[in-house]
mmCIF file of C-alpha atoms in Angstrom:
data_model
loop_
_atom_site.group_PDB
_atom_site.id
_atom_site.type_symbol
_atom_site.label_atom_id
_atom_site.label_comp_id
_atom_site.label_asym_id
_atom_site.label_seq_id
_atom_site.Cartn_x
_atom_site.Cartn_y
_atom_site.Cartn_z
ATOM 1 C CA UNK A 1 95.655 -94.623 -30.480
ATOM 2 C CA UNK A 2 97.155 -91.222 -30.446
ATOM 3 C CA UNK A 3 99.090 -89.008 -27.656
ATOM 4 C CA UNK A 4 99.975 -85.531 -27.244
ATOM 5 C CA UNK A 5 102.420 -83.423 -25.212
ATOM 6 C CA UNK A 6 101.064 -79.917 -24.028
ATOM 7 C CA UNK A 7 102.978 -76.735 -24.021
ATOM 8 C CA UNK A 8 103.047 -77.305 -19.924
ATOM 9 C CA UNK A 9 104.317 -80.871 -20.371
ATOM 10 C CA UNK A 10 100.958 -83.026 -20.162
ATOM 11 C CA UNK A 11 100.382 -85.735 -21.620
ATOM 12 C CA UNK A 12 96.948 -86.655 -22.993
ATOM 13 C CA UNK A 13 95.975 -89.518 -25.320
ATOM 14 C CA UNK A 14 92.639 -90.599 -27.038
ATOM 15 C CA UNK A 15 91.793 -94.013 -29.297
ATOM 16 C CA UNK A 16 91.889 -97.822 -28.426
ATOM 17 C CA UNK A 17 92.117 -98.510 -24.989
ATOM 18 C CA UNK A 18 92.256 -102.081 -24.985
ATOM 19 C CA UNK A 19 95.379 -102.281 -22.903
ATOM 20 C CA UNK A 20 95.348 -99.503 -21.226
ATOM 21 C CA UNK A 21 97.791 -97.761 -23.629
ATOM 22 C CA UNK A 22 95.792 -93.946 -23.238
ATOM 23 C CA UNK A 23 97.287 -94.247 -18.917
ATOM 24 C CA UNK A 24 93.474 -93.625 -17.293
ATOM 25 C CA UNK A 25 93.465 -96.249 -15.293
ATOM 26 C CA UNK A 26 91.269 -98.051 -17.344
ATOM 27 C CA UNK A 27 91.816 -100.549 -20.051
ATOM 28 C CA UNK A 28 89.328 -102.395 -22.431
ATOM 29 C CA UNK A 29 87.521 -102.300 -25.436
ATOM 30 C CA UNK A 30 84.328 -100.261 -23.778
ATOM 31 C CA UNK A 31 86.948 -97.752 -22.415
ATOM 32 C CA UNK A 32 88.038 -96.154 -26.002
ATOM 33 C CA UNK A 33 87.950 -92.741 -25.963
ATOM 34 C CA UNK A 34 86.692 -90.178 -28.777
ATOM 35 C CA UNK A 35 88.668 -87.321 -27.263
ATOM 36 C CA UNK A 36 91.389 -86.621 -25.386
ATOM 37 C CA UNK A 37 92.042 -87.982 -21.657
ATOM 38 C CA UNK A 38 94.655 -87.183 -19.337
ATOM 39 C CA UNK A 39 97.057 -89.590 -18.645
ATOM 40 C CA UNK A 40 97.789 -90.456 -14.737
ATOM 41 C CA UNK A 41 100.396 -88.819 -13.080
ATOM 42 C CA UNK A 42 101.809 -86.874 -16.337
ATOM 43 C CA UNK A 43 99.732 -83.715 -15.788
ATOM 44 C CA UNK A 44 103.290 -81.730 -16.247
ATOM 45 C CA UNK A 45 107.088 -82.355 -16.539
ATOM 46 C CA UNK A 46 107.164 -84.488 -19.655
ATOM 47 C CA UNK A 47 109.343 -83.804 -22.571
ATOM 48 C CA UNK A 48 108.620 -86.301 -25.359
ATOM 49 C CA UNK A 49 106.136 -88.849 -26.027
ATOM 50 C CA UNK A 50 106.003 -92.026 -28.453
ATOM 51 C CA UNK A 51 103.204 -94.675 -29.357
ATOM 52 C CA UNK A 52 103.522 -98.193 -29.965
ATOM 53 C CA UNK A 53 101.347 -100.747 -31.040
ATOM 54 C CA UNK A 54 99.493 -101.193 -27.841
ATOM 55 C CA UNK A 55 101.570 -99.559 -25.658
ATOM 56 C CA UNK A 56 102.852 -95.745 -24.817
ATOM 57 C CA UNK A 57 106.081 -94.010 -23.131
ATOM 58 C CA UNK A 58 106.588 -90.704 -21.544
ATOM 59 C CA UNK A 59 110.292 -89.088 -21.216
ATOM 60 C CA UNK A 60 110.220 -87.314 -17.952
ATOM 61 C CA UNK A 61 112.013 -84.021 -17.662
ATOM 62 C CA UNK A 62 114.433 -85.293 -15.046
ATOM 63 C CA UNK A 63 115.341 -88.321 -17.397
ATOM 64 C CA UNK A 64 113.179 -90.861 -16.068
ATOM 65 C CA UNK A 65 111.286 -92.946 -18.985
ATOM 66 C CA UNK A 66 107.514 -94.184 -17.988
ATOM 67 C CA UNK A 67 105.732 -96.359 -20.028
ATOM 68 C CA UNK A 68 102.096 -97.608 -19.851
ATOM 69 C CA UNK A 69 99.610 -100.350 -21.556
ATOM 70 C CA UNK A 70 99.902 -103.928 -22.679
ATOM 71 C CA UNK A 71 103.589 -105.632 -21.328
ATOM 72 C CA UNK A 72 102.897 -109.218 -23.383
ATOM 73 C CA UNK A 73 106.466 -109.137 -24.012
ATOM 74 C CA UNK A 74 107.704 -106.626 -21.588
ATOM 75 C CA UNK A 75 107.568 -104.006 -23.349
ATOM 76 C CA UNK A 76 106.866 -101.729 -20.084
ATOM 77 C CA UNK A 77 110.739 -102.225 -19.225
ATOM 78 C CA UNK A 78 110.202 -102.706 -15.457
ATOM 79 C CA UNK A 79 111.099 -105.686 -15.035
ATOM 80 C CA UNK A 80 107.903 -107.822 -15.509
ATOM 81 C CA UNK A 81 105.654 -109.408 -18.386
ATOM 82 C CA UNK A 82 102.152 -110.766 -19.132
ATOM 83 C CA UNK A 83 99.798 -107.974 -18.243
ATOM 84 C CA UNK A 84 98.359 -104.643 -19.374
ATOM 85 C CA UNK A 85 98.582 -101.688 -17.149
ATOM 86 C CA UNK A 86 96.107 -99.037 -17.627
ATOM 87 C CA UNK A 87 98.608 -95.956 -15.890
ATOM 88 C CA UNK A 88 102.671 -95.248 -15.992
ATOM 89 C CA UNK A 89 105.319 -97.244 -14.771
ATOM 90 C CA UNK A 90 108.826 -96.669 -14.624
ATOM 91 C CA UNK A 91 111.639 -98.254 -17.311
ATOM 92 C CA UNK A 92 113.857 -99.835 -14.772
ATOM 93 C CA UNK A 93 117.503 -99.872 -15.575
ATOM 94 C CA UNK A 94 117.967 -96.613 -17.075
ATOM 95 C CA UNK A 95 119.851 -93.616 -16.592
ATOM 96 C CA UNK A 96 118.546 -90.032 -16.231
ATOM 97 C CA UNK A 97 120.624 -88.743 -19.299
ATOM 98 C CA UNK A 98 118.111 -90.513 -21.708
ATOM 99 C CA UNK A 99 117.829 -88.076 -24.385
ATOM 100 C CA UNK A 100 115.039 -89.661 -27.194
ATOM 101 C CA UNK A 101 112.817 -92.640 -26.724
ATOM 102 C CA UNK A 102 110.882 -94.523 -29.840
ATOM 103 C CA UNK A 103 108.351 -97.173 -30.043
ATOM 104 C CA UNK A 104 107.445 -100.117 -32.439
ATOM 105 C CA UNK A 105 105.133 -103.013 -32.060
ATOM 106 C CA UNK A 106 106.400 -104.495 -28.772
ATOM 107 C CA UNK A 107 109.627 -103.150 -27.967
ATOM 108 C CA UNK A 108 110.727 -100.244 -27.403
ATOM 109 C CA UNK A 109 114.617 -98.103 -27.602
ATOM 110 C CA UNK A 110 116.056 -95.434 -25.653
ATOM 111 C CA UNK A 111 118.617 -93.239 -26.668
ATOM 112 C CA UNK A 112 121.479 -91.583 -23.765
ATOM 113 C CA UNK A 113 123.055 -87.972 -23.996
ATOM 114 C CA UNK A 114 126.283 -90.085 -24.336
ATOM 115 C CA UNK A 115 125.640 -92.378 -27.415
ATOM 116 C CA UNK A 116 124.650 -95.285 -25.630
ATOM 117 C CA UNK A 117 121.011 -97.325 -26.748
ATOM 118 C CA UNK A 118 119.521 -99.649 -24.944
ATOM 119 C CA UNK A 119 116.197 -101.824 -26.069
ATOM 120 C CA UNK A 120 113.474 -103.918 -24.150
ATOM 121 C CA UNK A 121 110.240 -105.910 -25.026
ATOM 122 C CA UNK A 122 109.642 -108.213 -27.609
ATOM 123 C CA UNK A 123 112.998 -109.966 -29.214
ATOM 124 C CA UNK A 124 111.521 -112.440 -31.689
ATOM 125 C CA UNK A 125 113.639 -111.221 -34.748
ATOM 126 C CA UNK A 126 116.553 -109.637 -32.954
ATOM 127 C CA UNK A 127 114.996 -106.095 -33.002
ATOM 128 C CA UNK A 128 117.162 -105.555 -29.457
ATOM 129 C CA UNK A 129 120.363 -105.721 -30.811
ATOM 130 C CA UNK A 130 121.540 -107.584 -27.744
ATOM 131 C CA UNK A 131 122.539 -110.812 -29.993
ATOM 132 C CA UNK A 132 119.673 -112.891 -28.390
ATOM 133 C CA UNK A 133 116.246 -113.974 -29.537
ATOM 134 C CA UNK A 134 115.050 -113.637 -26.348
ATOM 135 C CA UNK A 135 112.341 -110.990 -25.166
ATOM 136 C CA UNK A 136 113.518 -108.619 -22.287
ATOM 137 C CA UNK A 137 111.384 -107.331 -19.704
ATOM 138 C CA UNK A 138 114.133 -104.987 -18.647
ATOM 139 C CA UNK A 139 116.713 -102.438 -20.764
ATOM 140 C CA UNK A 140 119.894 -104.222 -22.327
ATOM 141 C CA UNK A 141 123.017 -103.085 -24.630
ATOM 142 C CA UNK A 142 122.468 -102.668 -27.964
ATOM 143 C CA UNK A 143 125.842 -104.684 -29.027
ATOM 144 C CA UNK A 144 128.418 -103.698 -31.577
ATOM 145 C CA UNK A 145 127.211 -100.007 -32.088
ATOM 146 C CA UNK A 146 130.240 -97.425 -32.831
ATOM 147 C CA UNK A 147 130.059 -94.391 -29.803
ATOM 148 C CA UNK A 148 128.043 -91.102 -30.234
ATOM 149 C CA UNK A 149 124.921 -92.739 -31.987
ATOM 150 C CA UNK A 150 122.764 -89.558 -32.685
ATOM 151 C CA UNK A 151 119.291 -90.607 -33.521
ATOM 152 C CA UNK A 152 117.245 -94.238 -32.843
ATOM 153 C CA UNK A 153 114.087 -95.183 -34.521
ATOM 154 C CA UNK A 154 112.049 -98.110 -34.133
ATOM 155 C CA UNK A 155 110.202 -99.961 -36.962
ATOM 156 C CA UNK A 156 107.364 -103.240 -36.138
ATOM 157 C CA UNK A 157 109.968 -105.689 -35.798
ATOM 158 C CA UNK A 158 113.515 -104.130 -36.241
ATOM 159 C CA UNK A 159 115.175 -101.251 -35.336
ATOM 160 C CA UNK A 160 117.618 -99.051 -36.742
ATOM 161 C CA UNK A 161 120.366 -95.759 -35.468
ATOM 162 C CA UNK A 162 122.276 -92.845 -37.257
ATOM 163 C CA UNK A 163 125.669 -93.376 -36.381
ATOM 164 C CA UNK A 164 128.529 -90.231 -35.176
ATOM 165 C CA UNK A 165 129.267 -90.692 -38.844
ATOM 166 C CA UNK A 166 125.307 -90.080 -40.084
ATOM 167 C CA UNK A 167 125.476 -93.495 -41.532
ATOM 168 C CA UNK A 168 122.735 -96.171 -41.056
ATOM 169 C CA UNK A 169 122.808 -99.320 -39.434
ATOM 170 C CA UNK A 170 120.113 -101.562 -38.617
ATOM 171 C CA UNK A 171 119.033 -105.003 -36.607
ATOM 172 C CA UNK A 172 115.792 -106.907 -36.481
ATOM 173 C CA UNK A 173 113.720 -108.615 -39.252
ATOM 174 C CA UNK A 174 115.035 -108.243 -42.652
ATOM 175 C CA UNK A 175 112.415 -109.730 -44.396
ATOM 176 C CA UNK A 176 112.091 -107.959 -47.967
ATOM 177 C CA UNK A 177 115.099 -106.062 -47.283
ATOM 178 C CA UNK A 178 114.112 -103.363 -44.756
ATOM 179 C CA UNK A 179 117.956 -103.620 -43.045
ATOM 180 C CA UNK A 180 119.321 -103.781 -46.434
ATOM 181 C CA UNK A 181 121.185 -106.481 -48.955
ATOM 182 C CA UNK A 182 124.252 -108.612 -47.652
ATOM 183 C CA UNK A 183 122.487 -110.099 -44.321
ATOM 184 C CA UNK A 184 120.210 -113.131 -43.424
ATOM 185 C CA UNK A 185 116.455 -113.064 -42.914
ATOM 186 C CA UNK A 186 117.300 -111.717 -39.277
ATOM 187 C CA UNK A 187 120.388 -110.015 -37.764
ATOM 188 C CA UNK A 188 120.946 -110.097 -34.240
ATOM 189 C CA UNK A 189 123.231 -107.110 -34.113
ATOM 190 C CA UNK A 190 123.406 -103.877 -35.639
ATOM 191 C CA UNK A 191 124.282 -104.174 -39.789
ATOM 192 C CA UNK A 192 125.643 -101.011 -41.496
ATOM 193 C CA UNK A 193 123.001 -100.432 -44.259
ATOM 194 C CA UNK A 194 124.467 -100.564 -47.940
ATOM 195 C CA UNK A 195 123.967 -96.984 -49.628
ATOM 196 C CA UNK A 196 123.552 -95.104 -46.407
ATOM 197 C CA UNK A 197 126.750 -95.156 -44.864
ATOM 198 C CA UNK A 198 127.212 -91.567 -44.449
ATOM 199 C CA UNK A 199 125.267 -87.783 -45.215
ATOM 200 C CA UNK A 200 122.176 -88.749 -43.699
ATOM 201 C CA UNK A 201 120.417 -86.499 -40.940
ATOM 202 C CA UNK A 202 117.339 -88.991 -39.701
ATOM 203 C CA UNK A 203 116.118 -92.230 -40.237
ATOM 204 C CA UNK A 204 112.196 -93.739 -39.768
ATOM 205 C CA UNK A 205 111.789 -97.293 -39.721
ATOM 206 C CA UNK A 206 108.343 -99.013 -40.283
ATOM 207 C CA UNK A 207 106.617 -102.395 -41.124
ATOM 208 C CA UNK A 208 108.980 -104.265 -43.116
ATOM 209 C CA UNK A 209 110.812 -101.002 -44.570
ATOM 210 C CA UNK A 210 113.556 -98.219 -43.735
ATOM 211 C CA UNK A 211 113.740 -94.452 -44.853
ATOM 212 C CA UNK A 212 116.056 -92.513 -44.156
ATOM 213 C CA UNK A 213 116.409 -88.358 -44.706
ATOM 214 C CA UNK A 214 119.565 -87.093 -46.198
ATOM 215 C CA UNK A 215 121.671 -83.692 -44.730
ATOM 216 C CA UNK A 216 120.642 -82.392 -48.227
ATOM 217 C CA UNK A 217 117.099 -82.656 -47.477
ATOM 218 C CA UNK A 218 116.062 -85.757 -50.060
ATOM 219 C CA UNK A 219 113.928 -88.840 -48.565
ATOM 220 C CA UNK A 220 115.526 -92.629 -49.449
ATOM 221 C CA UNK A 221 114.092 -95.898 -48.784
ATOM 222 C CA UNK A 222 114.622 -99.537 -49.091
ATOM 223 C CA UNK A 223 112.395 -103.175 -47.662
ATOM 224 C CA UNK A 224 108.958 -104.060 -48.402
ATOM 225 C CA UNK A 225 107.654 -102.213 -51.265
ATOM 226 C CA UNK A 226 103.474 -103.118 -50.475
ATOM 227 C CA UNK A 227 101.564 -100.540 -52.005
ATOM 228 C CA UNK A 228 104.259 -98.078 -52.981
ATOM 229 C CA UNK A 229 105.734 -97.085 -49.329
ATOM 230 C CA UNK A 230 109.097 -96.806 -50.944
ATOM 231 C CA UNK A 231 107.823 -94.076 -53.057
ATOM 232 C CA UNK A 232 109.697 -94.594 -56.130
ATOM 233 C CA UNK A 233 106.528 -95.123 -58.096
ATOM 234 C CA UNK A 234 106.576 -98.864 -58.158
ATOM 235 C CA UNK A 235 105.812 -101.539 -56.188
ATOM 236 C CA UNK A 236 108.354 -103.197 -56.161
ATOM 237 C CA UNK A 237 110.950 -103.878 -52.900
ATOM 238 C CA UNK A 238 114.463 -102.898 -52.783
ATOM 239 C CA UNK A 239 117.305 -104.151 -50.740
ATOM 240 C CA UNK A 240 119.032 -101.350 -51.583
ATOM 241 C CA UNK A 241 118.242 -97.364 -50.869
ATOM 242 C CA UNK A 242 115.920 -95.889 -53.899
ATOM 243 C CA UNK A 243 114.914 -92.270 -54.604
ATOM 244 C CA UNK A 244 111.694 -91.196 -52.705
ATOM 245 C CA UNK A 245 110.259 -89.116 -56.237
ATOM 246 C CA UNK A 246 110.244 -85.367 -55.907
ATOM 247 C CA UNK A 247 111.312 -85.254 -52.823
ATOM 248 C CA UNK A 248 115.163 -84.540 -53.719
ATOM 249 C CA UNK A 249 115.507 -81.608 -51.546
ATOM 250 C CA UNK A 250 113.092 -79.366 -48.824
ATOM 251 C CA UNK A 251 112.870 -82.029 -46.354
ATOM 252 C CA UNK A 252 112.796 -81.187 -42.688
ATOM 253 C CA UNK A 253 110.369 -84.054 -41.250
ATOM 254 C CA UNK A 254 109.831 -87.800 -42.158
ATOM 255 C CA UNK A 255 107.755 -90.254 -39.991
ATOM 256 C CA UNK A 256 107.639 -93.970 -41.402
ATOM 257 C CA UNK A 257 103.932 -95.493 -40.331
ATOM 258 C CA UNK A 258 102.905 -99.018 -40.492
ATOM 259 C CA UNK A 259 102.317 -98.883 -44.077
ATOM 260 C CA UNK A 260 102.438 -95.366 -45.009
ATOM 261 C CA UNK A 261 104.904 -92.690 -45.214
ATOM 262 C CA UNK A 262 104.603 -88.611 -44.657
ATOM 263 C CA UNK A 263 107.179 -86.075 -44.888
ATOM 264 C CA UNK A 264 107.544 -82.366 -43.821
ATOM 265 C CA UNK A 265 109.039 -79.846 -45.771
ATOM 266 C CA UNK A 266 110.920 -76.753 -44.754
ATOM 267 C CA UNK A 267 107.926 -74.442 -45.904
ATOM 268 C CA UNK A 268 105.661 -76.870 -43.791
ATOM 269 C CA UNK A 269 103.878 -78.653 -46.553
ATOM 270 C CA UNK A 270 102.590 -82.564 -45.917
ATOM 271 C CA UNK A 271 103.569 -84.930 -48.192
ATOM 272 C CA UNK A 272 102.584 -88.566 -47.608
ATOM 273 C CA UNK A 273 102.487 -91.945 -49.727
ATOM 274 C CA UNK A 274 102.004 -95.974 -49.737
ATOM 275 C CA UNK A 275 98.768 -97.116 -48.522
ATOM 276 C CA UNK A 276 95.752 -95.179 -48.803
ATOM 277 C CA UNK A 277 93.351 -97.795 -46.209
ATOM 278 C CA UNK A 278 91.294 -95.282 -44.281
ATOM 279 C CA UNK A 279 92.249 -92.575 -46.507
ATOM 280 C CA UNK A 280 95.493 -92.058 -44.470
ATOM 281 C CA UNK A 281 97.126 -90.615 -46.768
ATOM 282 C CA UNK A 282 94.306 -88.195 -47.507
ATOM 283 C CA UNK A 283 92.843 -89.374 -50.190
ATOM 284 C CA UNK A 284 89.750 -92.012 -50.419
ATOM 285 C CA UNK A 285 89.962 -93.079 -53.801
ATOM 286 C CA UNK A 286 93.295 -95.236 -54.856
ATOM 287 C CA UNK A 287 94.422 -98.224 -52.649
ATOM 288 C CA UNK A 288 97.988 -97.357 -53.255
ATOM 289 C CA UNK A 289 99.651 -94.187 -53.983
ATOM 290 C CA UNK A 290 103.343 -95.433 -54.903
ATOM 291 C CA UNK A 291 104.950 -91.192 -54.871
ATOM 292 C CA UNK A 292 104.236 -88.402 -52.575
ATOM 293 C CA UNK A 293 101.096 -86.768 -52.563
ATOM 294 C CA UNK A 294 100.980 -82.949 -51.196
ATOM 295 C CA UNK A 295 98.023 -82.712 -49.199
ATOM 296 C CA UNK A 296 96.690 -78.917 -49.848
ATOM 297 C CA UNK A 297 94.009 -79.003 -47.482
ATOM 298 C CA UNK A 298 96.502 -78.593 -44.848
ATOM 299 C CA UNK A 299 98.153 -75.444 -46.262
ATOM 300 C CA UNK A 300 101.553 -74.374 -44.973
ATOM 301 C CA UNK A 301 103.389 -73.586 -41.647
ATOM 302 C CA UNK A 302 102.928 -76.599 -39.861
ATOM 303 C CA UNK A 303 105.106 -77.901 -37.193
ATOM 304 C CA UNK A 304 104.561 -81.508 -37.514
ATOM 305 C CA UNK A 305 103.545 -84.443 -38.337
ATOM 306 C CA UNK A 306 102.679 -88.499 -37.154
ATOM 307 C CA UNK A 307 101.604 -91.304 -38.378
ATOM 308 C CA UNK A 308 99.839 -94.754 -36.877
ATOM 309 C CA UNK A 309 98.561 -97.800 -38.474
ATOM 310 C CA UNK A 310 96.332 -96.197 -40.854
ATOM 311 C CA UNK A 311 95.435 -92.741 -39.344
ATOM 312 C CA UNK A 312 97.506 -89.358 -39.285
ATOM 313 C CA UNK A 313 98.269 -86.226 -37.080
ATOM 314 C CA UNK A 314 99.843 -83.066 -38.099
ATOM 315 C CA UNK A 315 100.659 -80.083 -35.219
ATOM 316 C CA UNK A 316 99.659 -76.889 -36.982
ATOM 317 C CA UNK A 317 101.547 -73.271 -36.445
ATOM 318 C CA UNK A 318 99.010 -72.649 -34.206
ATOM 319 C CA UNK A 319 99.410 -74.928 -31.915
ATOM 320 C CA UNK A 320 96.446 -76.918 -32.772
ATOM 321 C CA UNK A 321 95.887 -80.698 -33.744
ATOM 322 C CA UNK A 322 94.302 -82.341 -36.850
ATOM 323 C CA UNK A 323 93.864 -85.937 -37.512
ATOM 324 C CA UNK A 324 92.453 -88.094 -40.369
ATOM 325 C CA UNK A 325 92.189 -91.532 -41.556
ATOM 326 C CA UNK A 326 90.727 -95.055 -39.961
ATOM 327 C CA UNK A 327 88.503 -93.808 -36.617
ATOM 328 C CA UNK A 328 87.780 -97.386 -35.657
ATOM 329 C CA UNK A 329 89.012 -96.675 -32.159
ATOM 330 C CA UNK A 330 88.322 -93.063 -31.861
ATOM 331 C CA UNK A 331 91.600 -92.224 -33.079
ATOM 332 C CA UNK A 332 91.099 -89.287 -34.691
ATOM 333 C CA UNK A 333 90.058 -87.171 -31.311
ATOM 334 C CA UNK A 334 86.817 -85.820 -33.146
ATOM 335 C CA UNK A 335 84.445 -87.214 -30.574
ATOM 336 C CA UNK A 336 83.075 -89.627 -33.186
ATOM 337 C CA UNK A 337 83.501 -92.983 -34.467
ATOM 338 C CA UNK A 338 83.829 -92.631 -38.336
ATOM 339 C CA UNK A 339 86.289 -92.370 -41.161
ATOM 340 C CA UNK A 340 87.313 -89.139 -41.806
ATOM 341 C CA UNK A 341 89.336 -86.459 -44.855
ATOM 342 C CA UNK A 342 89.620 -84.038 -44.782
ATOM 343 C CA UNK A 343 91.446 -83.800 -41.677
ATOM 344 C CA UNK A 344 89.091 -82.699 -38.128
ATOM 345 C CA UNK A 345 90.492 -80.720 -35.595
ATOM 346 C CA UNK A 346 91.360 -82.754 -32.023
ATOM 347 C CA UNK A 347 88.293 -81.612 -29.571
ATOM 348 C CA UNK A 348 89.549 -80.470 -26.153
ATOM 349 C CA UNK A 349 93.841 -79.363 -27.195
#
């Protein structure tokens, strides 16, 4: 599923609606929608917006954080479990000086004005931080994080922060290496990653892999190397931070997917790599594509970009939404159900 925040601070969303992750008030497979539907409640006074795997939450303007769509492991953070909910509910425990939110498969991070993170949902592999394996319906402490953490980014089953010092350190799964070499199979508690202790500006966690976007503009990742989302040209996984290939400087943007990576440069060009299932990396011939491919179709000047499982969105200049890739689900926002590249504008944004 995909989301989108207006210019006037709605939120609308479009895709699988199985759970009730697009906040109609519906949820089930005969409620997907092929274009955009406004989500309950959120018709203004939103700020940001993040998707997870099933589920979706809204950062209000006065701080408040509202999530919506299947709680199996409490991922909806108020305080209960065990059932999909098909419109917003508020994150219990929270502040109102949350300043960034970010979603993975079942648990979700927030990000305070002062430093502080705190995690809820699913806690199989320690992707909470709180030093438990235990699944939270409710916000805890991230333990053993350093003050002033500056960004938070949330992979499938681990999680990772850019320290005061714009170092690295991660928590979760570590299978293949995603948190980096010198810790177990799963780490409980935040891990400083080896080779990105310092200079970085962002990090973007996915399935099974980290990358992370230096302060001189150059992209870096380490983990699970499946069909070249490290983008080194091989495919083979790293416990340690490799060179993402021609992408040593011009950086502004990078957004880690399931199993694909895309990056925005300065001049607003989209580069993307790993796998190429449902063409979501734009291109419908190779199953892998192991370094980044420019996508031309998409010209310059835009603002942003997203990825999902296999589909992608970029904001252009104007304002304006395309999407492209797997369309299962109505993901795309083209008010049809079929693959699609070159990227189709979102009907009704």
């Amino acid at each position: 599923h995909t989301c989108a925040l207006t210019n006037q601070g709605e939120v609308k969303c479009w895709g699988s609606n199985t759970d009730g992750q697009l906040g109609n008030g519906m949820y089930g497979s005969q409620d997907n929608q092929y274009s955009p539907v406004s989500v309950l409640g959120l018709e203004s006074g939103v700020r940001a917006i993040a998707a997870g795997g099933s589920f979706t939450c809204a950062l209000t303007v006065d701080g408040r954080v509202m999530c919506w769509g299947s709680d199996s492991e409490g991922q909806l953070g108020n305080g209960q479990a065990g059932h999909s909910v098909g419109f917003p509910v508020e994150v219990s425990g929270l502040s109102t000086n949350v300043q960034s939110i970010s979603l993975g498969a079942a648990h979700a991070c927030a990000l305070s004005t002062d430093g502080a993170v705190k995690c809820w949902g699913s806690n199989r592999y320690g992707q909470l931080g709180d030093g438990t394996g235990h699944d939270s319906p409710e916000p805890v402490d991230v333990m053993e994080l350093e003050p002033g953490v500056k960004g938070i980014t949330t992979g499938a089953t681990h999680t990772c922060s850019l320290s005061a010092d714009s170092g690295v350190n991660c928590w979760g799964r570590n299978y293949a290496g995603a948190l980096g070499a010198g810790v177990g199979a799963v780490t409980y508690t935040p891990v400083m990653v080896n080779g990105l202790e310092t200079g970085i500006s962002d990090v973007a966690a996915g399935n099974e892999y980290s990358c992370a976007l230096t302060e001189t503009g150059a992209v870096k990742c380490l983990g699970l190397n499946y069909n070249g989302i490290l983008g080194n040209g091989t495919l083979t996984s790293s416990y340690f931070p490799v060179d993402v290939i021609d992408l040593e400087a011009g950086v502004h943007m990078l957004v880690a997917g399931h199993n694909h990576v895309c990056a925005l440069t300065i001049g607003g060009e989209v580069k993307c790599w790993g796998h190429v299932m449902s063409s979501s990396i734009g291109d419908l011939n190779p199953t892998t594509q192991p370094a980044p491919k420019e996508i031309p179709e998409l010209g310059i000047g835009n603002i942003a970009v997203t990825v999902g499982a296999y589909h992608t969105c970029v904001l252009h200049g104007g304002g304006t939404v395309s999407c492209w890739g797997n369309n299962e689900s109505g993901q795309l926002g083209g008010g049809v159900e079929s693959y699609n590249f070159p990227a189709s504008i979102v009907n009704e944004l």
